[in-house]
Amino acid sequence: KIEPLAKDVEAQFERFMVDPIKLDKGCIAKTAIATCLASLEQGSAEIFLKGLRHIQLEPSFGGPVDTAVELRSQSAFGLPSTGYPDTVLELTTALADEAYPVRQAAVRALSAFGRLEVEPLLRLKALHGDPEPQVLSETLEALLVLSPERSVAFVERYLDASDDAVAEAAVLALGASRCEGAFELLTSRLDGSFTRSSLTRTVFLAIGMLRREDAIAFLMNVVTVGPRRRAADALRALAIHRYDEALSERVASAVAARAEDDLRELYEKEFSVER
């Protein structure tokens, strides 16, 4: 049984917390313990709460460095499995952590919680924004997973954000979600309604991320008959599937039929794999 071993590991965690910097420089041991317990879903709420609240400032050139960021992140992942009644409250606090990896972990943990009551909280996080685009993208993706029908329209508003990083976060969230409605929304942004061509390549990438037959067919059509620049963007998006030999052969045939050296070179670069 693994439970007794988990208790022994937790005891070691407590020992390292007595004098954190002296006994566990770099927070390496505590982080490893939290990671192990979280992956096995065996840790107690007490351990994960201590990890989630722990800040370990260690001397460094340029000022003290918090070495407990990954510990807090792993503790955020582990807490939901404990059944702790105030899990959502604790993760809400983590959403405001100074370190963006912890905020990102809190979003993922809330999403994995899988309960619709966290949807308003994630919406509020998205509306409030985040200085790190990865956190916003993760938040929007979590909403699309939790409640796809309601969230597609909510995420759509971010596509026209004045900040390119915010708009890109929304585009990538739609691609990662693979939810119904994302394909139509993304392709609609290629009909001239996007005012910023800088995001066009990201839209194509997101379409490739959907991993849907209609998305693949759309990209193949662009590679086959689309304008050269868009064909190149579609080719890069299809490269996500480079390990699909049948699809790679279809793309190769389409590129060969165009007889354009730059596209052929791009195909060779993007689809090169060791078999």
Coordinates of C-alpha atoms in Angstrom, one line a residue:
K1 CA 0.0 0.0 0.0
I2 CA 1.2 3.5 -0.8
E3 CA -0.6 5.4 2.0
P4 CA 2.1 4.5 4.7
L5 CA 4.8 5.6 2.3
A6 CA 3.0 8.9 1.7
K7 CA 2.9 9.5 5.5
D8 CA 6.6 8.9 5.7
V9 CA 7.2 11.4 2.8
E10 CA 5.0 13.9 4.5
A11 CA 7.1 13.6 7.7
Q12 CA 10.2 14.4 5.7
F13 CA 8.4 17.5 4.3
E14 CA 7.6 18.7 7.8
R15 CA 11.3 18.2 8.8
F16 CA 12.5 20.4 5.9
M17 CA 10.0 23.1 7.0
V18 CA 11.7 23.5 10.4
D19 CA 14.5 25.5 8.9
P20 CA 13.6 25.7 5.2
I21 CA 16.7 27.6 3.9
K22 CA 19.3 25.7 5.9
L23 CA 17.8 22.2 5.5
D24 CA 16.5 22.6 1.9
K25 CA 18.4 25.2 0.0
G26 CA 16.7 26.0 -3.3
C27 CA 13.5 24.3 -2.0
I28 CA 14.4 21.3 -4.0
A29 CA 13.4 18.6 -1.6
K30 CA 10.1 20.1 -0.6
T31 CA 9.2 20.7 -4.2
A32 CA 10.0 17.1 -5.1
I33 CA 7.9 15.8 -2.3
A34 CA 4.9 18.0 -3.3
T35 CA 5.3 16.9 -6.9
C36 CA 5.3 13.2 -6.0
L37 CA 2.3 13.5 -3.7
A38 CA 0.3 15.5 -6.1
S39 CA 1.0 13.1 -9.0
L40 CA -0.1 10.2 -6.8
E41 CA -3.0 12.1 -5.3
Q42 CA -1.8 10.9 -1.9
G43 CA -0.9 14.1 0.0
S44 CA -2.9 15.5 2.9
A45 CA -4.5 18.9 2.7
E46 CA -2.2 20.1 5.5
I47 CA 0.9 19.4 3.5
F48 CA -0.4 21.1 0.3
L49 CA -1.7 24.1 2.2
K50 CA 1.7 24.6 3.8
G51 CA 3.3 24.3 0.4
L52 CA 0.8 26.6 -1.2
R53 CA 1.5 29.3 1.4
H54 CA 5.3 28.9 1.6
I55 CA 7.6 31.7 0.3
Q56 CA 11.3 31.0 0.5
L57 CA 13.5 34.0 -0.1
E58 CA 17.1 33.1 -0.5
P59 CA 20.1 35.5 -1.0
S60 CA 21.2 36.0 -4.6
F61 CA 23.0 38.5 -6.7
G62 CA 20.6 41.4 -7.4
G63 CA 18.4 40.7 -4.4
P64 CA 16.6 37.8 -2.7
V65 CA 15.0 35.1 -4.9
D66 CA 11.9 33.2 -4.1
T67 CA 12.8 29.5 -4.6
A68 CA 9.4 28.2 -3.6
V69 CA 7.5 29.1 -6.8
E70 CA 7.4 25.5 -8.1
L71 CA 6.5 24.2 -4.6
R72 CA 3.4 26.5 -4.6
S73 CA 2.5 25.5 -8.1
Q74 CA 2.7 21.7 -7.3
S75 CA 0.8 22.3 -4.1
A76 CA -2.0 24.0 -6.1
F77 CA -2.2 20.9 -8.3
G78 CA -2.3 18.6 -5.3
L79 CA -4.9 20.3 -3.1
P80 CA -8.1 19.5 -5.1
S81 CA -7.5 15.7 -4.7
T82 CA -7.6 16.0 -0.9
G83 CA -11.3 17.0 -0.7
Y84 CA -10.4 20.0 1.4
P85 CA -13.6 22.1 1.7
D86 CA -12.0 25.4 1.2
T87 CA -9.9 24.4 -1.9
V88 CA -11.5 27.0 -4.1
L89 CA -10.8 29.8 -1.6
E90 CA -7.1 28.7 -1.3
L91 CA -6.8 28.6 -5.1
T92 CA -8.4 32.0 -5.4
T93 CA -5.6 33.4 -3.3
A94 CA -3.1 31.6 -5.5
L95 CA -4.6 33.4 -8.5
A96 CA -3.1 36.6 -7.2
D97 CA 0.4 35.1 -6.4
E98 CA 3.3 37.4 -7.4
A99 CA 4.8 34.5 -9.4
Y100 CA 3.0 33.9 -12.7
P101 CA 3.7 30.1 -12.7
V102 CA 1.7 29.8 -9.5
R103 CA -1.2 31.9 -11.0
Q104 CA -1.1 29.6 -14.0
A105 CA -1.1 26.5 -11.8
A106 CA -4.0 27.8 -9.8
V107 CA -6.0 28.2 -13.1
R108 CA -5.2 24.7 -14.1
A109 CA -6.1 23.3 -10.7
L110 CA -9.5 25.2 -10.8
S111 CA -10.1 23.8 -14.3
A112 CA -9.3 20.3 -13.2
F113 CA -11.6 20.7 -10.3
G114 CA -14.3 20.5 -13.0
R115 CA -17.1 22.2 -11.2
L116 CA -19.2 24.9 -12.7
E117 CA -19.0 27.1 -9.6
V118 CA -15.5 28.0 -10.5
E119 CA -16.6 29.5 -13.9
P120 CA -17.5 32.9 -12.4
L121 CA -14.2 33.0 -10.7
L122 CA -12.3 32.3 -13.9
R123 CA -14.3 34.8 -15.8
L124 CA -13.4 37.4 -13.2
K125 CA -9.8 36.5 -13.5
A126 CA -10.0 36.9 -17.3
L127 CA -11.8 40.2 -17.0
H128 CA -9.2 41.5 -14.5
G129 CA -6.4 40.4 -16.9
D130 CA -2.9 39.3 -16.1
P131 CA 0.5 40.8 -17.0
E132 CA 1.5 37.3 -18.3
P133 CA -0.3 36.3 -21.5
Q134 CA 0.2 32.6 -20.7
V135 CA -2.0 33.0 -17.6
L136 CA -4.8 34.7 -19.6
S137 CA -4.6 32.1 -22.3
E138 CA -4.8 29.3 -19.7
T139 CA -7.8 31.0 -18.1
L140 CA -9.7 31.4 -21.3
E141 CA -8.9 27.8 -22.2
A142 CA -10.1 26.6 -18.8
L143 CA -13.4 28.4 -19.4
L144 CA -13.8 26.8 -22.8
V145 CA -13.3 23.4 -21.3
L146 CA -15.7 24.0 -18.3
S147 CA -18.5 25.6 -20.3
P148 CA -17.8 25.7 -24.0
E149 CA -21.3 26.9 -25.2
R150 CA -21.2 29.9 -22.9
S151 CA -17.5 30.6 -23.2
V152 CA -16.9 30.8 -26.9
A153 CA -18.7 34.2 -27.1
F154 CA -16.9 35.3 -24.0
V155 CA -13.5 34.5 -25.4
E156 CA -14.4 36.1 -28.8
R157 CA -14.3 39.6 -27.2
Y158 CA -10.6 39.2 -26.6
L159 CA -9.8 38.6 -30.3
D160 CA -10.2 42.3 -30.9
A161 CA -8.2 43.4 -27.9
S162 CA -5.9 46.4 -28.6
D163 CA -3.0 44.4 -27.0
D164 CA -1.7 41.9 -29.5
A165 CA -0.6 39.6 -26.6
V166 CA -4.1 39.5 -25.3
A167 CA -5.6 38.8 -28.7
E168 CA -3.0 36.1 -29.3
A169 CA -3.8 34.5 -25.9
A170 CA -7.5 34.2 -26.9
V171 CA -6.6 32.7 -30.3
L172 CA -4.4 30.1 -28.8
A173 CA -7.0 29.3 -26.1
L174 CA -9.5 28.6 -28.8
G175 CA -7.1 26.3 -30.6
A176 CA -6.2 24.4 -27.5
S177 CA -9.8 23.9 -26.4
R178 CA -10.8 22.0 -29.6
C179 CA -14.4 22.9 -28.6
E180 CA -17.4 23.3 -31.0
G181 CA -17.6 26.8 -32.4
A182 CA -13.8 27.4 -32.2
F183 CA -13.2 26.4 -35.9
E184 CA -15.9 28.7 -37.3
L185 CA -14.8 31.6 -35.1
L186 CA -11.1 31.2 -36.1
T187 CA -11.7 30.9 -39.8
S188 CA -14.0 33.9 -39.7
R189 CA -11.0 35.9 -38.6
L190 CA -9.2 35.1 -41.9
D191 CA -11.9 36.7 -44.1
G192 CA -10.5 40.2 -43.7
S193 CA -12.1 41.0 -40.4
F194 CA -8.8 40.8 -38.6
T195 CA -7.2 44.3 -38.7
R196 CA -3.8 43.0 -37.6
S197 CA -2.0 40.8 -40.1
S198 CA 0.6 40.0 -37.3
L199 CA -1.9 37.6 -35.8
T200 CA -2.8 35.8 -39.0
R201 CA 0.0 33.1 -38.5
T202 CA -1.2 32.5 -34.9
V203 CA -4.8 32.0 -36.2
F204 CA -3.6 29.4 -38.7
L205 CA -1.6 27.7 -35.9
A206 CA -4.7 27.6 -33.7
I207 CA -6.7 26.0 -36.5
G208 CA -4.0 23.3 -36.7
M209 CA -4.2 22.8 -32.9
L210 CA -7.9 21.9 -33.2
R211 CA -7.0 18.5 -34.7
R212 CA -10.4 18.3 -36.4
E213 CA -11.1 16.9 -39.9
D214 CA -12.7 20.1 -41.0
A215 CA -9.7 22.1 -39.7
I216 CA -7.3 19.8 -41.6
A217 CA -9.3 20.1 -44.8
F218 CA -9.4 23.9 -44.5
L219 CA -5.6 24.1 -44.1
M220 CA -5.0 21.6 -46.9
N221 CA -7.1 23.8 -49.2
V222 CA -5.1 26.9 -48.3
V223 CA -1.8 25.0 -49.0
T224 CA -3.2 23.8 -52.3
V225 CA -4.8 26.9 -53.8
G226 CA -4.3 29.8 -51.3
P227 CA -2.0 32.8 -51.7
R228 CA 1.6 32.1 -51.1
R229 CA 1.9 33.8 -47.7
R230 CA -1.2 32.1 -46.4
A231 CA -0.1 28.8 -47.9
A232 CA 3.1 29.1 -45.9
D233 CA 1.2 29.9 -42.7
A234 CA -1.1 26.9 -43.3
L235 CA 1.9 24.7 -44.0
R236 CA 3.4 25.7 -40.6
A237 CA 0.1 24.9 -38.9
L238 CA -0.1 21.5 -40.5
A239 CA 3.5 20.7 -39.3
I240 CA 1.9 20.1 -35.9
H241 CA 0.9 16.8 -37.5
R242 CA 4.2 16.0 -39.1
Y243 CA 4.3 12.5 -37.5
D244 CA 1.1 11.6 -39.3
E245 CA 2.7 10.0 -42.4
A246 CA -0.5 9.9 -44.5
L247 CA -1.1 13.6 -43.9
S248 CA 2.5 14.5 -44.5
E249 CA 2.3 12.8 -47.9
R250 CA -0.8 14.7 -48.8
V251 CA 0.9 18.0 -47.8
A252 CA 4.0 17.0 -49.8
S253 CA 1.9 16.3 -52.9
A254 CA 0.1 19.6 -52.6
V255 CA 3.4 21.5 -52.2
A256 CA 4.9 19.6 -55.2
A257 CA 1.9 20.5 -57.3
R258 CA 2.5 24.2 -56.7
A259 CA 6.1 24.0 -57.9
E260 CA 7.2 26.9 -55.7
D261 CA 10.7 26.6 -54.3
D262 CA 10.1 28.6 -51.1
L263 CA 7.1 26.4 -50.1
R264 CA 9.1 23.3 -50.9
E265 CA 12.0 24.4 -48.7
L266 CA 9.5 25.4 -46.0
Y267 CA 8.0 21.9 -46.2
E268 CA 11.3 20.2 -45.9
K269 CA 12.2 22.3 -42.9
E270 CA 8.9 22.0 -41.0
F271 CA 8.1 18.4 -41.8
S272 CA 11.6 17.0 -41.3
V273 CA 11.5 14.1 -38.8
E274 CA 13.7 11.2 -37.8
R275 CA 11.9 8.0 -38.6

